[in-house]
Amino acid sequence: MTAIPRNRRAALVSALCALVVTGTGLTGCGGGEDPDAGTNGVGKLSPAKIHAKTKAAAEGASTVRLSGAVISDKRTYKLDMRLREDGGSGSVTSKGSTFRLLRVGEQLYIKADAGFWSHADDADGGGSASDAGAAEKLQGKYVKVPQGDPAYQQLSVFTDKDTLLDGLLSLHGEVTTDGRHEQNGVRTVRLTGDKGSGGTLDVSLEGRPYPLTLTRAGGAGTLRMTDWNKDFALEEPSEDETVDYGRELPTS
């Protein structure tokens, strides 16, 4: 007897199943499929345990890439940052200006064009002559941000993996699940806070349960989290690329 190829057997079983269901009104032909088959199993857990596991996975990862938008204090920040335990690099766009951030260990650098430093986008049409002079000196350079400058605390958070993720991965209110979804071809289980008003978080059902997409509460932005544990180079810029402005940056 000639054996039926596996793919033809599967097609035949599927066709017969459809025929039986259509002809008799019966359901469940084939016994039903386990939605967690081939997954990491977190979909079977309670919402609280899924949330705890995804935060633990994020904390334990060596690297991550964050991209998307965050709204804070009525200002929108567009981020594209790659983060490690000892620093990070990438770009931030706010109020039409884009600047690059680089932190290696405790040393933070900012790199921007002349418009950023000269206040060219300000409502009053620009900054002073001293601003213009500073802009000429600083544009296109990695400017050291002194740790005592207020800008250090404001900007370094965008390069701090643990601090940034700890704040972003919080869901407000009662955490529940909202079905199975897919993000860029990866199966996910979705967590929601207060049925979505407290934010939503898609957690990978493949491999480690990393968070993949976050929609923040109150429409405060959406972020994608990719490149988990993909290492990248993080080096201080050369001396000819760097400007040490002193103990305090120009106001910007």
mmCIF file of C-alpha atoms in Angstrom:
data_model
loop_
_atom_site.group_PDB
_atom_site.id
_atom_site.type_symbol
_atom_site.label_atom_id
_atom_site.label_comp_id
_atom_site.label_asym_id
_atom_site.label_seq_id
_atom_site.Cartn_x
_atom_site.Cartn_y
_atom_site.Cartn_z
ATOM 1 C CA MET A 1 0.000 0.000 0.000
ATOM 2 C CA THR A 2 1.314 3.450 -0.932
ATOM 3 C CA ALA A 3 1.858 5.733 2.043
ATOM 4 C CA ILE A 4 0.100 9.101 1.958
ATOM 5 C CA PRO A 5 2.591 12.000 2.360
ATOM 6 C CA ARG A 6 2.326 13.824 5.681
ATOM 7 C CA ASN A 7 1.177 17.140 4.198
ATOM 8 C CA ARG A 8 -1.569 15.369 2.222
ATOM 9 C CA ARG A 9 -2.648 13.484 5.360
ATOM 10 C CA ALA A 10 -2.974 16.777 7.241
ATOM 11 C CA ALA A 11 -5.004 18.308 4.415
ATOM 12 C CA LEU A 12 -7.238 15.201 4.236
ATOM 13 C CA VAL A 13 -7.895 15.241 8.006
ATOM 14 C CA SER A 14 -8.727 18.937 7.851
ATOM 15 C CA ALA A 15 -11.141 18.418 4.955
ATOM 16 C CA LEU A 16 -12.857 15.497 6.690
ATOM 17 C CA CYS A 17 -13.152 17.498 9.883
ATOM 18 C CA ALA A 18 -14.819 20.358 7.998
ATOM 19 C CA LEU A 19 -17.174 17.884 6.299
ATOM 20 C CA VAL A 20 -18.212 16.304 9.594
ATOM 21 C CA VAL A 21 -18.804 19.656 11.275
ATOM 22 C CA THR A 22 -20.794 21.003 8.311
ATOM 23 C CA GLY A 23 -22.878 17.896 7.879
ATOM 24 C CA THR A 24 -23.711 17.190 11.512
ATOM 25 C CA GLY A 25 -23.457 20.497 13.331
ATOM 26 C CA LEU A 26 -20.838 19.017 15.682
ATOM 27 C CA THR A 27 -17.935 21.162 16.913
ATOM 28 C CA GLY A 28 -14.472 20.461 18.230
ATOM 29 C CA CYS A 29 -13.362 18.003 15.577
ATOM 30 C CA GLY A 30 -9.804 16.954 16.361
ATOM 31 C CA GLY A 31 -10.155 17.638 20.087
ATOM 32 C CA GLY A 32 -9.126 21.343 19.899
ATOM 33 C CA GLU A 33 -5.668 22.836 19.913
ATOM 34 C CA ASP A 34 -3.803 23.999 22.977
ATOM 35 C CA PRO A 35 -3.185 27.759 22.469
ATOM 36 C CA ASP A 36 -0.042 27.422 24.604
ATOM 37 C CA ALA A 37 1.486 24.634 22.531
ATOM 38 C CA GLY A 38 5.009 25.606 21.567
ATOM 39 C CA THR A 39 5.055 28.720 23.763
ATOM 40 C CA ASN A 40 7.055 29.550 26.883
ATOM 41 C CA GLY A 41 3.970 28.811 28.991
ATOM 42 C CA VAL A 42 3.490 32.219 30.614
ATOM 43 C CA GLY A 43 0.073 32.532 28.974
ATOM 44 C CA LYS A 44 -1.215 29.940 31.449
ATOM 45 C CA LEU A 45 -0.207 32.042 34.456
ATOM 46 C CA SER A 46 -2.220 34.608 36.356
ATOM 47 C CA PRO A 47 -1.907 38.233 35.149
ATOM 48 C CA ALA A 48 0.114 39.170 38.238
ATOM 49 C CA LYS A 49 2.601 36.352 37.650
ATOM 50 C CA ILE A 50 2.935 37.206 33.945
ATOM 51 C CA HIS A 51 3.638 40.820 34.885
ATOM 52 C CA ALA A 52 6.219 39.782 37.467
ATOM 53 C CA LYS A 53 7.954 37.418 35.057
ATOM 54 C CA THR A 54 8.195 39.961 32.250
ATOM 55 C CA LYS A 55 9.655 42.586 34.583
ATOM 56 C CA ALA A 56 12.160 40.029 35.869
ATOM 57 C CA ALA A 57 13.111 39.076 32.299
ATOM 58 C CA ALA A 58 13.649 42.733 31.389
ATOM 59 C CA GLU A 59 15.742 43.351 34.489
ATOM 60 C CA GLY A 60 17.883 40.295 33.774
ATOM 61 C CA ALA A 61 18.586 41.199 30.135
ATOM 62 C CA SER A 62 21.964 42.708 29.326
ATOM 63 C CA THR A 63 20.708 45.023 26.551
ATOM 64 C CA VAL A 64 17.541 46.364 24.955
ATOM 65 C CA ARG A 65 16.509 48.853 22.293
ATOM 66 C CA LEU A 66 13.681 51.271 23.091
ATOM 67 C CA SER A 67 11.959 53.175 20.306
ATOM 68 C CA GLY A 68 8.751 55.153 20.117
ATOM 69 C CA ALA A 69 7.260 58.127 21.941
ATOM 70 C CA VAL A 70 6.911 59.132 25.578
ATOM 71 C CA ILE A 71 4.768 62.053 26.746
ATOM 72 C CA SER A 72 5.895 63.625 30.008
ATOM 73 C CA ASP A 73 4.921 67.009 31.490
ATOM 74 C CA LYS A 74 2.955 67.786 28.305
ATOM 75 C CA ARG A 75 6.075 67.333 26.187
ATOM 76 C CA THR A 76 6.515 64.515 23.656
ATOM 77 C CA TYR A 77 9.879 62.787 23.451
ATOM 78 C CA LYS A 78 10.593 60.492 20.516
ATOM 79 C CA LEU A 79 13.190 57.948 21.559
ATOM 80 C CA ASP A 80 15.488 55.542 19.797
ATOM 81 C CA MET A 81 17.867 54.336 22.485
ATOM 82 C CA ARG A 82 20.057 51.270 22.880
ATOM 83 C CA LEU A 83 20.718 50.512 26.532
ATOM 84 C CA ARG A 84 23.174 48.451 28.544
ATOM 85 C CA GLU A 85 23.826 48.113 32.246
ATOM 86 C CA ASP A 86 26.777 50.513 32.010
ATOM 87 C CA GLY A 87 25.240 53.132 29.728
ATOM 88 C CA GLY A 88 23.470 53.719 26.461
ATOM 89 C CA SER A 89 23.362 55.663 23.232
ATOM 90 C CA GLY A 90 20.781 56.937 20.786
ATOM 91 C CA SER A 91 18.637 59.904 19.871
ATOM 92 C CA VAL A 92 15.885 61.943 21.491
ATOM 93 C CA THR A 93 13.628 64.341 19.605
ATOM 94 C CA SER A 94 11.622 67.007 21.398
ATOM 95 C CA LYS A 95 10.000 70.254 20.196
ATOM 96 C CA GLY A 96 11.428 69.756 16.726
ATOM 97 C CA SER A 97 15.025 69.344 17.892
ATOM 98 C CA THR A 98 16.910 66.070 17.767
ATOM 99 C CA PHE A 99 19.947 65.440 19.918
ATOM 100 C CA ARG A 100 22.067 62.388 20.572
ATOM 101 C CA LEU A 101 22.823 61.049 24.015
ATOM 102 C CA LEU A 102 25.766 58.866 24.975
ATOM 103 C CA ARG A 103 26.567 57.624 28.456
ATOM 104 C CA VAL A 104 29.592 55.471 29.207
ATOM 105 C CA GLY A 105 29.696 54.621 32.886
ATOM 106 C CA GLU A 106 29.035 57.869 34.755
ATOM 107 C CA GLN A 107 30.073 60.177 31.910
ATOM 108 C CA LEU A 108 27.173 61.598 29.920
ATOM 109 C CA TYR A 109 27.538 63.363 26.562
ATOM 110 C CA ILE A 110 25.065 65.277 24.436
ATOM 111 C CA LYS A 111 25.518 65.997 20.730
ATOM 112 C CA ALA A 112 23.286 68.449 18.855
ATOM 113 C CA ASP A 113 23.211 70.907 15.976
ATOM 114 C CA ALA A 114 23.617 74.664 16.217
ATOM 115 C CA GLY A 115 19.845 75.219 16.348
ATOM 116 C CA PHE A 116 19.626 73.270 19.591
ATOM 117 C CA TRP A 117 22.349 75.270 21.315
ATOM 118 C CA SER A 118 21.362 78.682 19.921
ATOM 119 C CA HIS A 119 17.655 78.368 20.791
ATOM 120 C CA ALA A 120 16.755 78.904 17.144
ATOM 121 C CA ASP A 121 13.441 77.128 17.693
ATOM 122 C CA ASP A 122 12.399 79.303 20.623
ATOM 123 C CA ALA A 123 9.165 81.272 20.347
ATOM 124 C CA ASP A 124 11.058 84.572 20.523
ATOM 125 C CA GLY A 125 12.954 83.722 17.344
ATOM 126 C CA GLY A 126 16.308 82.747 18.762
ATOM 127 C CA GLY A 127 18.822 83.268 21.497
ATOM 128 C CA SER A 128 21.409 85.899 22.308
ATOM 129 C CA ALA A 129 24.746 86.579 20.678
ATOM 130 C CA SER A 130 26.405 84.543 23.420
ATOM 131 C CA ASP A 131 24.091 81.640 22.586
ATOM 132 C CA ALA A 132 25.161 81.892 18.951
ATOM 133 C CA GLY A 133 28.807 81.847 19.983
ATOM 134 C CA ALA A 134 28.277 78.783 22.136
ATOM 135 C CA ALA A 135 26.385 77.097 19.321
ATOM 136 C CA GLU A 136 29.283 77.549 16.925
ATOM 137 C CA LYS A 137 31.619 75.946 19.411
ATOM 138 C CA LEU A 138 29.333 73.091 20.419
ATOM 139 C CA GLN A 139 27.516 72.039 17.260
ATOM 140 C CA GLY A 140 28.297 68.530 16.099
ATOM 141 C CA LYS A 141 30.473 67.853 19.133
ATOM 142 C CA TYR A 142 29.961 65.482 22.032
ATOM 143 C CA VAL A 143 29.569 67.881 24.927
ATOM 144 C CA LYS A 144 30.353 66.556 28.385
ATOM 145 C CA VAL A 145 27.437 67.036 30.760
ATOM 146 C CA PRO A 146 28.723 67.851 34.263
ATOM 147 C CA GLN A 147 27.133 65.678 36.934
ATOM 148 C CA GLY A 148 26.270 68.798 38.934
ATOM 149 C CA ASP A 149 24.336 70.337 36.059
ATOM 150 C CA PRO A 150 20.515 69.963 36.276
ATOM 151 C CA ALA A 151 20.544 68.601 32.722
ATOM 152 C CA TYR A 152 22.507 65.560 33.914
ATOM 153 C CA GLN A 153 19.633 64.151 35.970
ATOM 154 C CA GLN A 154 17.047 65.093 33.347
ATOM 155 C CA LEU A 155 18.887 63.462 30.448
ATOM 156 C CA SER A 156 20.740 60.548 32.025
ATOM 157 C CA VAL A 157 17.441 58.773 32.781
ATOM 158 C CA PHE A 158 17.063 58.175 29.024
ATOM 159 C CA THR A 159 20.307 56.156 29.139
ATOM 160 C CA ASP A 160 19.576 54.233 32.347
ATOM 161 C CA LYS A 161 18.174 50.814 31.415
ATOM 162 C CA ASP A 162 16.916 49.717 34.824
ATOM 163 C CA THR A 163 15.426 53.052 35.868
ATOM 164 C CA LEU A 164 13.740 53.596 32.518
ATOM 165 C CA LEU A 165 12.257 50.094 32.301
ATOM 166 C CA ASP A 166 11.156 50.057 35.931
ATOM 167 C CA GLY A 167 9.066 53.158 35.334
ATOM 168 C CA LEU A 168 7.784 52.192 31.909
ATOM 169 C CA LEU A 169 6.680 48.636 32.709
ATOM 170 C CA SER A 170 4.296 49.638 35.484
ATOM 171 C CA LEU A 171 0.602 49.165 34.726
ATOM 172 C CA HIS A 172 -1.908 51.163 36.744
ATOM 173 C CA GLY A 173 -4.924 49.626 38.441
ATOM 174 C CA GLU A 174 -6.038 46.001 38.306
ATOM 175 C CA VAL A 175 -3.891 43.966 35.905
ATOM 176 C CA THR A 176 -5.764 41.521 33.680
ATOM 177 C CA THR A 177 -5.095 39.686 30.422
ATOM 178 C CA ASP A 178 -6.608 40.717 27.089
ATOM 179 C CA GLY A 179 -6.135 37.715 24.836
ATOM 180 C CA ARG A 180 -3.405 36.589 22.478
ATOM 181 C CA HIS A 181 -1.846 38.910 19.918
ATOM 182 C CA GLU A 182 1.174 39.203 17.644
ATOM 183 C CA GLN A 183 3.980 41.753 17.440
ATOM 184 C CA ASN A 184 6.229 41.621 14.372
ATOM 185 C CA GLY A 185 5.558 37.922 13.910
ATOM 186 C CA VAL A 186 6.026 37.028 17.586
ATOM 187 C CA ARG A 187 3.077 35.637 19.530
ATOM 188 C CA THR A 188 2.205 37.614 22.649
ATOM 189 C CA VAL A 189 -0.168 37.686 25.580
ATOM 190 C CA ARG A 190 -1.477 41.161 26.363
ATOM 191 C CA LEU A 191 -1.693 42.593 29.860
ATOM 192 C CA THR A 192 -3.878 45.587 30.631
ATOM 193 C CA GLY A 193 -4.254 47.879 33.615
ATOM 194 C CA ASP A 194 -7.848 48.852 34.407
ATOM 195 C CA LYS A 195 -9.066 47.317 31.133
ATOM 196 C CA GLY A 196 -6.643 49.405 29.093
ATOM 197 C CA SER A 197 -6.983 52.817 30.716
ATOM 198 C CA GLY A 198 -4.006 51.973 32.929
ATOM 199 C CA GLY A 199 -1.806 50.946 29.996
ATOM 200 C CA THR A 200 -1.244 47.771 27.972
ATOM 201 C CA LEU A 201 1.796 45.537 27.682
ATOM 202 C CA ASP A 202 2.425 42.796 25.118
ATOM 203 C CA VAL A 203 4.580 39.978 26.518
ATOM 204 C CA SER A 204 6.398 37.483 24.306
ATOM 205 C CA LEU A 205 5.114 33.917 24.312
ATOM 206 C CA GLU A 206 8.276 32.774 22.536
ATOM 207 C CA GLY A 207 11.593 32.343 24.321
ATOM 208 C CA ARG A 208 11.970 34.480 27.425
ATOM 209 C CA PRO A 209 8.857 36.512 28.321
ATOM 210 C CA TYR A 210 10.280 39.886 27.341
ATOM 211 C CA PRO A 211 7.975 42.898 27.063
ATOM 212 C CA LEU A 212 7.658 43.847 23.388
ATOM 213 C CA THR A 213 5.207 46.742 23.124
ATOM 214 C CA LEU A 214 3.971 49.153 25.769
ATOM 215 C CA THR A 215 1.094 51.601 25.426
ATOM 216 C CA ARG A 216 1.291 53.917 28.410
ATOM 217 C CA ALA A 217 -1.677 54.938 30.537
ATOM 218 C CA GLY A 218 -3.590 58.028 29.528
ATOM 219 C CA GLY A 219 -2.277 58.029 25.979
ATOM 220 C CA ALA A 220 1.198 58.929 27.217
ATOM 221 C CA GLY A 221 3.000 57.231 24.348
ATOM 222 C CA THR A 222 3.795 53.855 22.823
ATOM 223 C CA LEU A 223 7.184 52.151 22.969
ATOM 224 C CA ARG A 224 8.649 49.106 21.250
ATOM 225 C CA MET A 225 11.255 46.993 23.036
ATOM 226 C CA THR A 226 13.508 44.966 20.745
ATOM 227 C CA ASP A 227 17.043 43.578 20.420
ATOM 228 C CA TRP A 228 16.985 42.004 23.869
ATOM 229 C CA ASN A 229 20.461 40.703 24.795
ATOM 230 C CA LYS A 230 21.979 41.874 21.492
ATOM 231 C CA ASP A 231 25.287 43.448 22.454
ATOM 232 C CA PHE A 232 26.543 46.697 20.922
ATOM 233 C CA ALA A 233 29.671 48.798 21.206
ATOM 234 C CA LEU A 234 29.692 51.599 23.760
ATOM 235 C CA GLU A 235 32.783 53.805 23.666
ATOM 236 C CA GLU A 236 33.653 57.311 24.707
ATOM 237 C CA PRO A 237 34.174 59.719 21.789
ATOM 238 C CA SER A 238 37.671 60.763 20.838
ATOM 239 C CA GLU A 239 39.151 63.980 22.216
ATOM 240 C CA ASP A 240 38.789 65.844 18.924
ATOM 241 C CA GLU A 241 35.054 65.031 18.936
ATOM 242 C CA THR A 242 34.561 66.220 22.510
ATOM 243 C CA VAL A 243 34.012 69.589 24.179
ATOM 244 C CA ASP A 244 34.269 70.061 27.928
ATOM 245 C CA TYR A 245 32.168 73.174 28.548
ATOM 246 C CA GLY A 246 32.988 73.349 32.220
ATOM 247 C CA ARG A 247 30.885 73.055 35.316
ATOM 248 C CA GLU A 248 27.572 74.051 33.728
ATOM 249 C CA LEU A 249 26.100 73.758 30.242
ATOM 250 C CA PRO A 250 24.561 76.708 28.401
ATOM 251 C CA THR A 251 20.841 76.985 29.157
ATOM 252 C CA SER A 252 18.919 75.035 26.492
#
